[in-house]
Coordinates of C-alpha atoms and ligand atoms in Angstrom, one line a residue:
Chain A
M1 CA 53.7 -38.6 -2.8
F2 CA 54.4 -37.6 -6.4
E3 CA 56.0 -41.0 -7.2
D4 CA 54.0 -41.2 -10.4
L5 CA 55.3 -37.8 -11.5
R6 CA 58.9 -38.7 -11.3
D7 CA 58.7 -40.3 -14.7
L8 CA 58.0 -36.8 -16.0
Y9 CA 59.8 -34.6 -13.5
Q10 CA 63.0 -36.4 -12.8
D11 CA 65.6 -34.7 -10.7
V12 CA 67.7 -33.8 -13.7
I13 CA 64.8 -31.9 -15.1
L14 CA 63.9 -30.1 -11.9
D15 CA 67.5 -29.2 -11.4
H16 CA 68.2 -27.9 -14.9
G17 CA 64.8 -26.3 -15.1
R18 CA 65.5 -24.4 -11.9
Q19 CA 69.1 -23.6 -12.5
P20 CA 70.0 -23.8 -16.2
R21 CA 73.8 -23.8 -16.9
H22 CA 73.4 -22.3 -20.3
G23 CA 70.5 -20.0 -19.8
A24 CA 72.1 -16.8 -21.2
R25 CA 72.8 -15.1 -24.5
L26 CA 76.3 -15.9 -25.7
A27 CA 78.7 -12.9 -25.8
A28 CA 79.4 -13.8 -29.4
Y29 CA 77.4 -16.1 -31.6
D30 CA 77.0 -16.6 -35.3
V31 CA 73.5 -18.1 -35.4
T32 CA 70.4 -17.5 -33.4
A33 CA 66.7 -18.1 -33.8
E34 CA 63.6 -17.8 -31.8
G35 CA 61.0 -20.5 -31.2
D36 CA 57.6 -20.1 -29.6
N37 CA 54.8 -22.3 -28.7
P38 CA 51.7 -20.3 -29.5
M39 CA 49.5 -22.7 -27.6
C40 CA 51.1 -21.8 -24.3
G41 CA 53.1 -18.7 -24.9
D42 CA 56.5 -20.4 -24.1
R43 CA 59.3 -18.7 -25.9
V44 CA 63.0 -19.5 -26.4
R45 CA 65.8 -17.9 -28.3
V46 CA 68.8 -20.0 -28.9
F47 CA 72.4 -18.9 -29.7
A48 CA 75.2 -20.9 -31.1
R49 CA 78.8 -20.1 -32.0
H50 CA 80.8 -22.3 -34.4
D51 CA 84.5 -22.9 -34.0
A52 CA 86.9 -22.7 -37.0
D53 CA 86.5 -26.4 -37.6
G54 CA 82.7 -26.0 -38.1
R55 CA 81.7 -27.6 -34.8
I56 CA 79.6 -25.8 -32.3
G57 CA 81.8 -24.3 -29.8
A58 CA 79.1 -23.0 -27.5
A59 CA 75.4 -22.8 -27.3
G60 CA 73.1 -20.8 -25.0
F61 CA 69.5 -19.7 -24.7
E62 CA 67.1 -17.2 -23.2
A63 CA 63.7 -18.6 -22.4
R64 CA 60.4 -18.1 -20.7
G65 CA 58.7 -21.3 -20.1
C66 CA 58.0 -24.3 -18.0
A67 CA 60.5 -26.6 -16.2
I68 CA 60.5 -29.0 -19.1
S69 CA 61.2 -26.5 -21.9
I70 CA 64.0 -24.8 -19.8
A71 CA 65.6 -28.1 -18.8
S72 CA 65.4 -29.4 -22.4
A73 CA 67.0 -26.2 -23.8
D74 CA 69.7 -26.5 -21.2
L75 CA 70.5 -30.1 -21.8
M76 CA 70.4 -29.4 -25.6
A77 CA 73.0 -26.7 -25.2
E78 CA 75.2 -29.1 -23.4
T79 CA 74.6 -31.9 -25.8
V80 CA 75.2 -30.1 -29.1
T81 CA 78.5 -28.6 -28.1
G82 CA 81.3 -30.1 -30.1
H83 CA 79.1 -31.4 -32.9
T84 CA 78.8 -30.4 -36.5
D85 CA 75.5 -29.0 -37.9
D86 CA 74.7 -32.3 -39.6
E87 CA 75.3 -34.2 -36.4
V88 CA 73.0 -31.7 -34.5
R89 CA 70.3 -32.3 -37.1
A90 CA 70.6 -36.1 -36.5
L91 CA 70.6 -35.6 -32.7
A92 CA 67.5 -33.5 -33.1
G93 CA 65.7 -36.2 -35.1
R94 CA 66.6 -38.9 -32.5
F95 CA 65.5 -36.6 -29.7
R96 CA 62.2 -35.9 -31.3
D97 CA 61.6 -39.6 -31.8
M98 CA 62.5 -40.3 -28.2
A99 CA 60.2 -37.6 -26.9
M100 CA 57.3 -38.9 -29.0
T101 CA 57.7 -42.6 -28.3
G102 CA 59.4 -42.7 -25.0
A103 CA 61.9 -45.2 -26.3
V104 CA 65.5 -44.5 -25.4
P105 CA 67.8 -45.8 -28.2
E106 CA 70.5 -48.3 -27.0
D107 CA 74.2 -47.4 -27.0
D108 CA 73.4 -43.7 -27.7
V109 CA 75.4 -41.7 -25.2
A110 CA 73.8 -38.4 -26.2
M111 CA 70.2 -39.8 -25.9
A112 CA 71.1 -41.4 -22.6
R113 CA 71.9 -38.0 -21.3
L114 CA 68.6 -36.6 -22.6
A115 CA 66.6 -39.7 -21.5
P116 CA 65.1 -38.0 -18.5
L117 CA 63.0 -36.0 -21.0
A118 CA 61.6 -39.2 -22.6
G119 CA 58.8 -39.2 -20.1
V120 CA 57.0 -36.4 -22.0
H121 CA 55.7 -38.9 -24.5
E122 CA 52.9 -39.7 -22.1
Y123 CA 51.8 -36.0 -22.2
P124 CA 51.1 -35.1 -25.8
S125 CA 50.6 -31.5 -24.9
R126 CA 54.1 -31.3 -23.3
V127 CA 56.1 -32.9 -26.1
K128 CA 56.3 -29.5 -27.7
C129 CA 57.8 -28.1 -24.5
A130 CA 60.7 -30.5 -24.8
T131 CA 61.2 -30.1 -28.5
L132 CA 60.8 -26.3 -28.6
A133 CA 64.5 -25.4 -28.2
W134 CA 65.6 -28.0 -30.7
H135 CA 63.2 -26.6 -33.4
A136 CA 64.7 -23.1 -32.7
L137 CA 68.2 -24.4 -33.0
L138 CA 67.5 -26.2 -36.3
A139 CA 66.0 -22.9 -37.6
A140 CA 69.1 -21.1 -36.5
L141 CA 71.4 -23.6 -38.2
D142 CA 69.3 -23.4 -41.4
G143 CA 69.7 -19.7 -41.4
K144 CA 66.0 -19.1 -40.8
G145 CA 66.7 -16.9 -37.8
E146 CA 68.9 -13.9 -37.9
S147 CA 72.5 -14.1 -36.7
G148 CA 74.2 -11.5 -34.7
R149 CA 77.1 -10.6 -32.6
D150 CA 76.8 -8.7 -29.4
R151 CA 79.1 -5.7 -29.0
Chain B
M1 CA 29.5 -37.9 -3.8
N2 CA 30.2 -34.6 -2.3
V3 CA 27.2 -32.7 -1.2
T4 CA 28.1 -29.1 -0.4
T5 CA 24.8 -27.5 -0.2
R6 CA 21.3 -28.8 0.2
P7 CA 18.0 -27.1 -0.5
T8 CA 16.8 -25.6 2.7
P9 CA 13.2 -24.5 3.2
G10 CA 13.2 -20.7 2.9
D11 CA 16.5 -20.6 1.0
P12 CA 15.7 -21.4 -2.6
A13 CA 19.2 -20.1 -3.6
L14 CA 20.9 -23.3 -2.4
L15 CA 21.6 -26.0 -5.0
D16 CA 21.2 -29.7 -4.4
S17 CA 24.7 -30.4 -5.5
A18 CA 24.3 -34.2 -5.6
A19 CA 21.2 -34.1 -7.7
I20 CA 22.8 -31.7 -10.1
R21 CA 26.0 -33.7 -10.4
A22 CA 23.9 -36.8 -11.1
E23 CA 22.7 -35.0 -14.2
F24 CA 26.2 -34.9 -15.7
P25 CA 27.3 -38.5 -16.5
I26 CA 30.9 -37.5 -17.2
L27 CA 31.4 -36.4 -13.6
G28 CA 31.4 -40.0 -12.6
E29 CA 34.5 -40.7 -14.6
T30 CA 37.9 -41.2 -13.1
V31 CA 41.1 -39.7 -14.5
R32 CA 44.4 -41.4 -13.8
G33 CA 42.7 -43.5 -11.3
K34 CA 41.3 -40.5 -9.3
P35 CA 37.8 -39.0 -9.4
L36 CA 37.7 -36.3 -11.9
V37 CA 37.8 -32.8 -10.4
F38 CA 36.8 -30.7 -13.3
L39 CA 37.8 -27.0 -12.8
D40 CA 37.9 -26.0 -16.4
S41 CA 34.3 -25.1 -17.2
A42 CA 35.2 -21.6 -18.4
A43 CA 36.9 -23.3 -21.4
S44 CA 33.9 -25.5 -22.0
A45 CA 31.3 -26.9 -19.7
M46 CA 30.2 -30.5 -19.3
K47 CA 26.9 -31.6 -20.7
P48 CA 23.8 -32.7 -18.7
R49 CA 21.7 -35.7 -19.7
A50 CA 19.0 -33.4 -20.9
V51 CA 21.3 -32.1 -23.6
I52 CA 22.6 -35.5 -24.5
A53 CA 19.1 -36.9 -24.7
A54 CA 17.7 -34.1 -26.8
M55 CA 20.4 -34.5 -29.4
T56 CA 20.3 -38.2 -29.4
Q57 CA 16.5 -38.2 -29.7
T58 CA 16.7 -35.8 -32.6
M59 CA 19.0 -38.1 -34.5
E60 CA 17.0 -41.2 -33.5
T61 CA 13.5 -40.1 -34.0
Q62 CA 13.0 -36.7 -35.6
Y63 CA 15.5 -35.4 -38.0
A64 CA 15.6 -33.8 -41.5
N65 CA 16.9 -30.6 -43.0
V66 CA 15.1 -27.5 -41.8
H67 CA 13.2 -24.8 -43.7
R68 CA 13.0 -26.7 -46.9
G69 CA 11.2 -30.0 -46.7
L70 CA 7.4 -30.1 -47.1
H71 CA 7.4 -33.4 -45.3
W72 CA 6.6 -34.3 -41.7
M73 CA 10.2 -34.9 -40.6
S74 CA 11.4 -31.6 -41.9
E75 CA 8.5 -29.7 -40.4
R76 CA 9.0 -31.2 -37.0
T77 CA 12.7 -30.6 -37.1
T78 CA 12.2 -27.0 -38.2
E79 CA 9.8 -26.5 -35.3
A80 CA 12.4 -27.8 -32.8
Y81 CA 15.2 -25.8 -34.4
E82 CA 13.1 -22.6 -34.4
G83 CA 12.0 -23.4 -30.9
T84 CA 15.5 -22.8 -29.8
R85 CA 15.2 -19.2 -31.0
D86 CA 12.3 -18.7 -28.6
A87 CA 14.1 -20.3 -25.8
V88 CA 17.2 -18.1 -26.3
A89 CA 15.0 -15.0 -26.7
R90 CA 13.4 -15.8 -23.4
L91 CA 16.7 -16.5 -21.7
I92 CA 18.2 -13.1 -22.5
N93 CA 14.9 -11.2 -22.6
A94 CA 15.2 -10.3 -26.3
P95 CA 12.1 -8.4 -27.3
D96 CA 11.8 -10.2 -30.7
R97 CA 12.7 -13.8 -31.6
A98 CA 13.9 -12.7 -35.0
E99 CA 16.7 -10.9 -33.3
I100 CA 18.3 -14.2 -32.4
V101 CA 20.9 -15.2 -35.0
F102 CA 22.5 -18.6 -34.7
T103 CA 26.3 -18.8 -35.3
R104 CA 28.9 -21.5 -34.7
N105 CA 30.1 -19.8 -31.5
S106 CA 31.0 -16.5 -30.0
T107 CA 33.9 -16.0 -32.3
E108 CA 31.7 -16.3 -35.3
A109 CA 29.1 -14.0 -33.8
I110 CA 31.7 -11.3 -33.2
N111 CA 33.1 -11.8 -36.7
L112 CA 29.6 -11.4 -38.0
V113 CA 29.3 -8.0 -36.4
A114 CA 32.8 -7.0 -37.4
H115 CA 32.0 -7.8 -41.0
S116 CA 28.4 -6.8 -41.5
Y117 CA 28.1 -3.9 -39.1
G118 CA 31.8 -3.0 -39.3
R119 CA 32.1 -2.9 -43.1
G120 CA 28.5 -2.2 -43.8
M121 CA 27.7 0.6 -41.4
L122 CA 30.9 2.1 -40.0
R123 CA 32.8 4.6 -42.2
P124 CA 36.6 4.7 -42.6
G125 CA 37.9 7.0 -39.9
Q126 CA 35.5 5.9 -37.3
A127 CA 36.8 3.9 -34.3
V128 CA 36.0 0.7 -32.4
V129 CA 36.8 0.5 -28.7
I130 CA 37.6 -2.8 -27.0
S131 CA 39.1 -3.3 -23.5
A132 CA 42.4 -4.5 -22.2
M133 CA 40.9 -7.7 -21.0
E134 CA 39.4 -9.2 -24.1
H135 CA 39.6 -12.7 -25.4
H136 CA 41.4 -12.9 -28.8
S137 CA 38.0 -13.5 -30.4
N138 CA 37.1 -9.9 -29.5
I139 CA 40.4 -8.5 -30.6
V140 CA 41.4 -10.1 -33.9
P141 CA 38.1 -9.4 -35.8
W142 CA 38.5 -5.7 -35.1
Q143 CA 42.1 -5.7 -36.2
M144 CA 41.0 -7.3 -39.4
L145 CA 38.3 -4.6 -39.8
R146 CA 40.9 -1.9 -39.0
D147 CA 43.2 -3.2 -41.7
A148 CA 40.6 -3.8 -44.3
H149 CA 38.3 -0.8 -43.8
G150 CA 40.4 2.0 -42.2
I151 CA 38.8 1.8 -38.8
E152 CA 40.8 2.9 -35.8
L153 CA 41.0 0.4 -32.9
R154 CA 41.1 1.8 -29.4
V155 CA 41.8 -0.1 -26.2
A156 CA 40.2 1.0 -22.9
A157 CA 42.5 0.4 -20.0
I158 CA 41.8 -1.7 -17.0
T159 CA 42.7 -0.9 -13.4
D160 CA 45.3 -2.8 -11.4
A161 CA 42.4 -4.5 -9.7
G162 CA 41.3 -5.9 -13.0
E163 CA 38.2 -3.8 -13.5
L164 CA 37.4 -1.8 -16.6
D165 CA 38.5 1.8 -16.2
L166 CA 35.4 3.7 -17.0
S167 CA 37.1 7.1 -17.1
A168 CA 39.5 5.7 -19.7
L169 CA 36.6 4.4 -21.7
E170 CA 34.9 7.8 -21.5
A171 CA 38.1 9.6 -22.7
L172 CA 38.3 7.3 -25.7
L173 CA 34.7 8.1 -26.5
A174 CA 35.1 11.9 -26.1
D175 CA 35.8 12.8 -29.7
G176 CA 32.6 11.3 -31.0
R177 CA 34.4 9.2 -33.6
V178 CA 33.7 5.8 -32.0
G179 CA 31.0 3.8 -33.8
L180 CA 31.1 0.7 -31.7
V181 CA 32.2 -0.3 -28.2
S182 CA 32.8 -4.1 -28.1
I183 CA 33.6 -5.3 -24.6
T184 CA 33.5 -8.5 -22.6
H185 CA 30.7 -8.8 -20.1
M186 CA 33.0 -11.0 -17.9
S187 CA 36.7 -11.7 -18.2
N188 CA 37.6 -15.3 -18.9
V189 CA 40.9 -14.7 -17.1
L190 CA 40.2 -12.4 -14.2
G191 CA 36.6 -13.3 -13.6
S192 CA 35.7 -9.6 -13.5
Y193 CA 32.3 -8.5 -14.7
T194 CA 32.1 -5.2 -16.5
P195 CA 29.4 -2.7 -15.7
A196 CA 27.5 -3.3 -18.9
Q197 CA 24.7 -0.9 -18.2
R198 CA 27.0 1.9 -17.6
I199 CA 29.1 1.0 -20.6
A200 CA 26.1 1.0 -22.8
A201 CA 24.9 4.4 -21.4
L202 CA 28.4 5.9 -22.0
A203 CA 28.6 4.5 -25.5
H204 CA 25.1 5.7 -26.4
A205 CA 25.8 9.2 -24.9
H206 CA 28.6 9.4 -27.4
G207 CA 26.8 8.1 -30.4
A208 CA 28.3 4.6 -30.3
R209 CA 26.7 1.2 -30.4
V210 CA 27.7 -1.5 -28.0
L211 CA 28.4 -5.2 -28.3
F212 CA 28.9 -7.4 -25.2
D213 CA 30.9 -10.6 -25.4
G214 CA 28.7 -12.6 -23.0
S215 CA 30.6 -15.9 -23.5
Q216 CA 31.3 -16.1 -19.8
A217 CA 28.7 -13.9 -18.3
V218 CA 25.7 -15.7 -19.6
V219 CA 26.8 -18.9 -17.8
H220 CA 26.7 -17.2 -14.4
R221 CA 24.0 -14.6 -14.3
R222 CA 20.7 -13.7 -15.9
I223 CA 21.2 -11.6 -18.9
D224 CA 18.6 -9.0 -19.9
V225 CA 19.6 -7.4 -23.1
Q226 CA 16.9 -4.8 -22.7
A227 CA 17.8 -3.8 -19.2
L228 CA 21.5 -3.6 -20.2
D229 CA 20.4 -1.5 -23.2
A230 CA 22.8 -3.4 -25.4
D231 CA 22.8 -3.3 -29.1
F232 CA 24.5 -6.7 -29.7
Y233 CA 25.1 -9.6 -27.3
A234 CA 27.2 -12.7 -28.2
F235 CA 27.6 -16.0 -26.5
T236 CA 28.6 -19.6 -27.2
G237 CA 26.5 -22.7 -26.4
H238 CA 29.3 -25.0 -25.3
K239 CA 30.1 -23.0 -22.2
L240 CA 26.4 -22.9 -21.2
Y241 CA 26.2 -26.7 -20.8
G242 CA 25.2 -27.0 -24.4
P243 CA 27.0 -28.6 -27.4
T244 CA 29.8 -27.2 -29.4
G245 CA 29.1 -25.8 -32.8
I246 CA 26.3 -23.5 -31.8
G247 CA 26.5 -19.9 -30.7
V248 CA 24.2 -16.9 -30.5
L249 CA 24.3 -13.3 -31.7
W250 CA 21.5 -11.1 -30.5
G251 CA 21.1 -7.8 -32.2
R252 CA 18.5 -5.0 -32.3
R253 CA 16.2 -5.7 -35.2
E254 CA 16.7 -2.4 -36.9
L255 CA 20.5 -2.9 -36.9
L256 CA 20.3 -6.4 -38.2
E257 CA 17.9 -5.3 -40.9
A258 CA 20.2 -2.5 -42.0
M259 CA 23.3 -4.7 -42.0
P260 CA 24.4 -6.5 -45.1
P261 CA 24.7 -10.3 -44.9
F262 CA 27.8 -12.1 -43.6
L263 CA 28.0 -15.3 -45.5
G264 CA 26.2 -16.0 -48.7
G265 CA 24.5 -19.2 -49.8
G266 CA 21.4 -21.2 -49.3
D267 CA 18.8 -20.4 -46.6
M268 CA 19.8 -16.7 -46.5
I269 CA 18.1 -15.6 -49.7
S270 CA 14.7 -14.5 -50.8
S271 CA 15.3 -15.0 -54.5
V272 CA 18.4 -15.6 -56.6
S273 CA 19.1 -14.9 -60.2
Y274 CA 22.5 -14.5 -61.9
E275 CA 22.0 -10.8 -62.0
R276 CA 21.0 -10.3 -58.4
S277 CA 19.8 -11.9 -55.2
T278 CA 17.7 -10.6 -52.5
W279 CA 18.1 -11.5 -48.9
A280 CA 15.8 -13.3 -46.6
A281 CA 14.4 -11.5 -43.6
V282 CA 16.3 -11.5 -40.3
P283 CA 17.5 -13.6 -38.8
H284 CA 17.7 -16.0 -41.8
K285 CA 19.7 -13.4 -43.7
F286 CA 22.6 -14.2 -41.4
E287 CA 22.2 -18.0 -41.4
A288 CA 23.6 -19.2 -44.6
G289 CA 23.7 -22.9 -45.3
T290 CA 22.3 -25.8 -43.4
P291 CA 22.6 -24.7 -39.7
A292 CA 23.8 -26.7 -36.8
I293 CA 20.3 -28.3 -36.4
I294 CA 21.1 -30.9 -33.8
E295 CA 23.3 -28.6 -31.8
A296 CA 20.7 -25.9 -31.8
I297 CA 18.2 -28.4 -30.4
G298 CA 20.9 -29.4 -27.8
L299 CA 21.2 -25.7 -26.9
S300 CA 17.5 -25.5 -26.3
A301 CA 17.8 -28.3 -23.8
A302 CA 20.7 -26.6 -22.1
V303 CA 18.7 -23.4 -21.8
G304 CA 15.9 -25.3 -20.3
F305 CA 18.2 -27.0 -17.9
V306 CA 19.7 -23.7 -16.7
E307 CA 16.3 -22.1 -16.4
R308 CA 15.0 -25.1 -14.3
I309 CA 17.9 -24.5 -11.9
G310 CA 17.5 -20.8 -12.1
Y311 CA 20.1 -18.1 -12.2
A312 CA 19.4 -17.0 -8.7
A313 CA 20.5 -20.4 -7.4
I314 CA 23.4 -20.6 -9.9
A315 CA 24.7 -17.2 -9.0
A316 CA 24.5 -17.8 -5.3
H317 CA 26.2 -21.2 -5.5
E318 CA 29.0 -19.8 -7.6
A319 CA 29.5 -16.7 -5.4
R320 CA 30.0 -19.0 -2.5
L321 CA 32.4 -21.2 -4.4
T322 CA 34.4 -18.2 -5.6
D323 CA 34.6 -16.8 -2.1
H324 CA 35.8 -20.1 -0.8
A325 CA 38.3 -20.5 -3.6
L326 CA 39.7 -17.0 -3.1
A327 CA 40.0 -17.7 0.6
R328 CA 41.7 -21.1 0.2
L329 CA 44.0 -20.1 -2.6
S330 CA 45.2 -16.8 -1.1
A331 CA 46.0 -18.6 2.1
I332 CA 48.7 -20.6 0.3
E333 CA 52.0 -19.0 0.5
G334 CA 53.4 -18.4 -2.9
V335 CA 50.1 -18.5 -4.6
H336 CA 49.0 -15.2 -6.2
V337 CA 45.4 -14.7 -7.3
L338 CA 45.1 -12.3 -10.3
G339 CA 42.6 -9.4 -10.1
R340 CA 40.5 -8.2 -7.2
A341 CA 37.5 -6.9 -8.9
Q342 CA 34.6 -6.2 -6.6
D343 CA 32.2 -7.8 -9.0
R344 CA 33.5 -11.2 -10.0
G345 CA 32.4 -14.6 -11.1
G346 CA 33.5 -18.2 -10.9
V347 CA 36.9 -17.8 -12.6
V348 CA 40.1 -17.7 -10.6
S349 CA 43.5 -17.3 -12.2
F350 CA 46.6 -17.7 -10.2
T351 CA 50.4 -18.1 -10.3
L352 CA 52.6 -20.1 -8.0
D353 CA 56.1 -18.8 -7.1
G354 CA 58.8 -21.0 -8.5
A355 CA 56.6 -23.0 -10.8
H356 CA 55.4 -22.4 -14.3
A357 CA 51.7 -22.6 -14.9
H358 CA 52.1 -25.6 -17.2
D359 CA 54.0 -27.5 -14.6
V360 CA 51.3 -26.7 -12.1
A361 CA 48.6 -27.9 -14.5
T362 CA 50.5 -31.1 -15.2
L363 CA 51.0 -31.9 -11.5
L364 CA 47.4 -31.1 -10.8
D365 CA 46.3 -33.3 -13.6
R366 CA 48.2 -36.2 -12.1
Q367 CA 45.9 -35.8 -9.1
G368 CA 42.8 -35.9 -11.3
I369 CA 42.3 -32.1 -11.3
A370 CA 41.7 -30.3 -14.6
V371 CA 42.6 -26.7 -14.7
R372 CA 43.7 -24.6 -17.6
A373 CA 47.1 -23.1 -18.0
G374 CA 48.5 -20.7 -20.4
H375 CA 47.6 -17.3 -21.7
H376 CA 43.8 -18.1 -22.0
C377 CA 43.6 -16.6 -25.5
A378 CA 44.3 -13.2 -23.9
E379 CA 47.9 -12.5 -24.7
P380 CA 47.6 -8.7 -24.5
L381 CA 46.0 -9.0 -21.1
M382 CA 48.9 -11.2 -20.0
R383 CA 51.3 -8.5 -21.0
R384 CA 49.3 -5.9 -19.2
L385 CA 49.5 -8.0 -16.1
G386 CA 53.2 -8.5 -16.7
I387 CA 53.1 -12.3 -16.8
D388 CA 53.3 -15.0 -19.4
S389 CA 50.8 -17.4 -18.2
T390 CA 48.6 -18.4 -15.3
A391 CA 46.8 -21.4 -14.1
R392 CA 43.0 -21.0 -14.0
A393 CA 40.4 -22.8 -12.0
S394 CA 36.8 -22.1 -13.2
F395 CA 33.5 -23.3 -11.8
G396 CA 30.2 -24.5 -13.0
I397 CA 26.9 -25.4 -11.4
Y398 CA 28.3 -28.9 -10.6
T399 CA 31.4 -27.7 -8.8
T400 CA 31.6 -28.4 -5.1
H401 CA 33.4 -26.8 -2.1
A402 CA 35.1 -30.2 -1.6
E403 CA 36.6 -29.9 -5.1
I404 CA 38.1 -26.6 -4.3
D405 CA 39.5 -28.0 -1.1
T406 CA 41.1 -30.8 -3.2
L407 CA 42.6 -28.2 -5.4
A408 CA 44.0 -26.2 -2.5
E409 CA 45.5 -29.3 -0.9
A410 CA 47.0 -30.4 -4.2
L411 CA 48.6 -27.0 -4.7
L412 CA 50.3 -27.4 -1.4
R413 CA 51.9 -30.6 -2.7
V414 CA 52.8 -28.9 -6.0
R415 CA 54.5 -26.1 -4.1
E416 CA 56.4 -28.7 -2.1
F417 CA 57.4 -30.5 -5.3
F418 CA 59.0 -27.4 -6.8
A419 CA 60.4 -26.1 -3.6
Ligands
PLP501 C1 35.3 -14.1 -23.0 C2 35.3 -15.1 -24.1 N1 35.1 -14.6 -25.4 C3 35.1 -15.5 -26.4 C4 35.3 -16.8 -26.3 C5 35.3 -17.6 -27.5 O1 34.3 -18.6 -27.5 P1 34.3 -19.6 -28.7 O2 35.6 -20.2 -28.8 O3 33.2 -20.6 -28.4 O4 33.9 -18.8 -29.9 C6 35.7 -17.3 -25.0 C7 36.0 -18.7 -24.8 O5 36.8 -19.3 -25.3 C8 35.7 -16.4 -23.9 O6 36.0 -16.9 -22.7

């Protein structure tokens, strides 16, 4: 009955939106930043911890928002783990392009995983939901958010 | 076409829905292949042919700048523009047409008062009272005044039912330091009306003036600024079936005359030299620059349209729609309607368990149903209610029972989708 909505709300999004795997503050993190979407009041805070080799060892987030923003934050946390900051910046750029155009780049394993979110391109007001967590993560990596360590 | 009510002899309060809908060309549009079900009139209402025609006709046959030309076109256009002042004065029963000031919208009208009355007539140390259910446009101007002019900003609480807490308001007025009470006449989130007459009486008893934000209220009920005993009343044309870009501030003449101007420029002066300028008489003192001429003429047509239908019929129609919507939506498990004010108008905000308001709005949109989702420019109210966002269905004179049924059925599917 909602066949035409499956392009936007694929099972992956419904699943990760409902039960995010990384939807918590990390016990230890070295960068964090908050992003918000003033238009709708959605808010996300992302946390990341770098390993000794400079790669992201873990990422997590706390968010209030719609299924798309939560699912996107969750898939992002999964995707960026194991990558350097520069690689994350490149991933973010490719993801934003995909969210805006709907075109999934070929032979791009990371984007293939995030492809269920490409459907937002048809809903200009929802593209920001999908990119919110990425903006926050880039701000965190650029040192624009404060960093901290719990306990 | 859905016809929900027909005029019945002896019951003039029933609207001929089909005839009214036929006045709004846009309602014939389809969205995503489905007939448009427009339930977002509180954000901005659709425009009837009368408004479209008046504006088009102005541009096609009778247009020039106002108040300056000595030529025929300018004189006729000035008459039409100034005619709107008479129409609006009649609409809200203002005693004097010179008390009608045209602004861009409600937001500008409130900013005008915050600037000219706030800085011009309130003294540092005095206070302004708003309520806990204001639109940002009746919060932020007062914060700016507070920060620039040393005015205290006080917030009157609302009850859990979503009604203004009059005893809280009275307590805030008790020390006699409040110079102005600025409160919505109808909440754009909860649909609650506020008891304007009692608010005005309370304010006056404590030496304060009162401004009502009538952005929503004027759409749904007859406003009589004299009966309310208001000092200022603000509203915006685009929610009243008029065009964007034109709003109204009504203010008591003696207040407007005592207040310094808001913006400076052409049209608002009496004489200008480099040493000093003198101001035009009200209302022109507050209308700097070329006004929204075409839009004002459109507003006049909108007022005429509303008056032809009549507020009695509008209010009765919307009361039935609202009752129907409250009944249908509260019957859906997982749907929570916000607020249970006794006196409420055609705005119903709700949440749905397990689904964020944006997702609800997107799924409804796919079924051709337009609702608003988010914080509705009322973030402090959202915090007071302990939520981040709601979906909101709001009604106009063209809304039908069948559209509300469509919404209710669509919500059942949305719930299923996120189950
Ligand atoms: C209660 C209320 N006040 C003020 C406004 C602001 O109206 P405008 O944006 O036309 O200035 C609105 C609508 O957006 C409203 O609902």
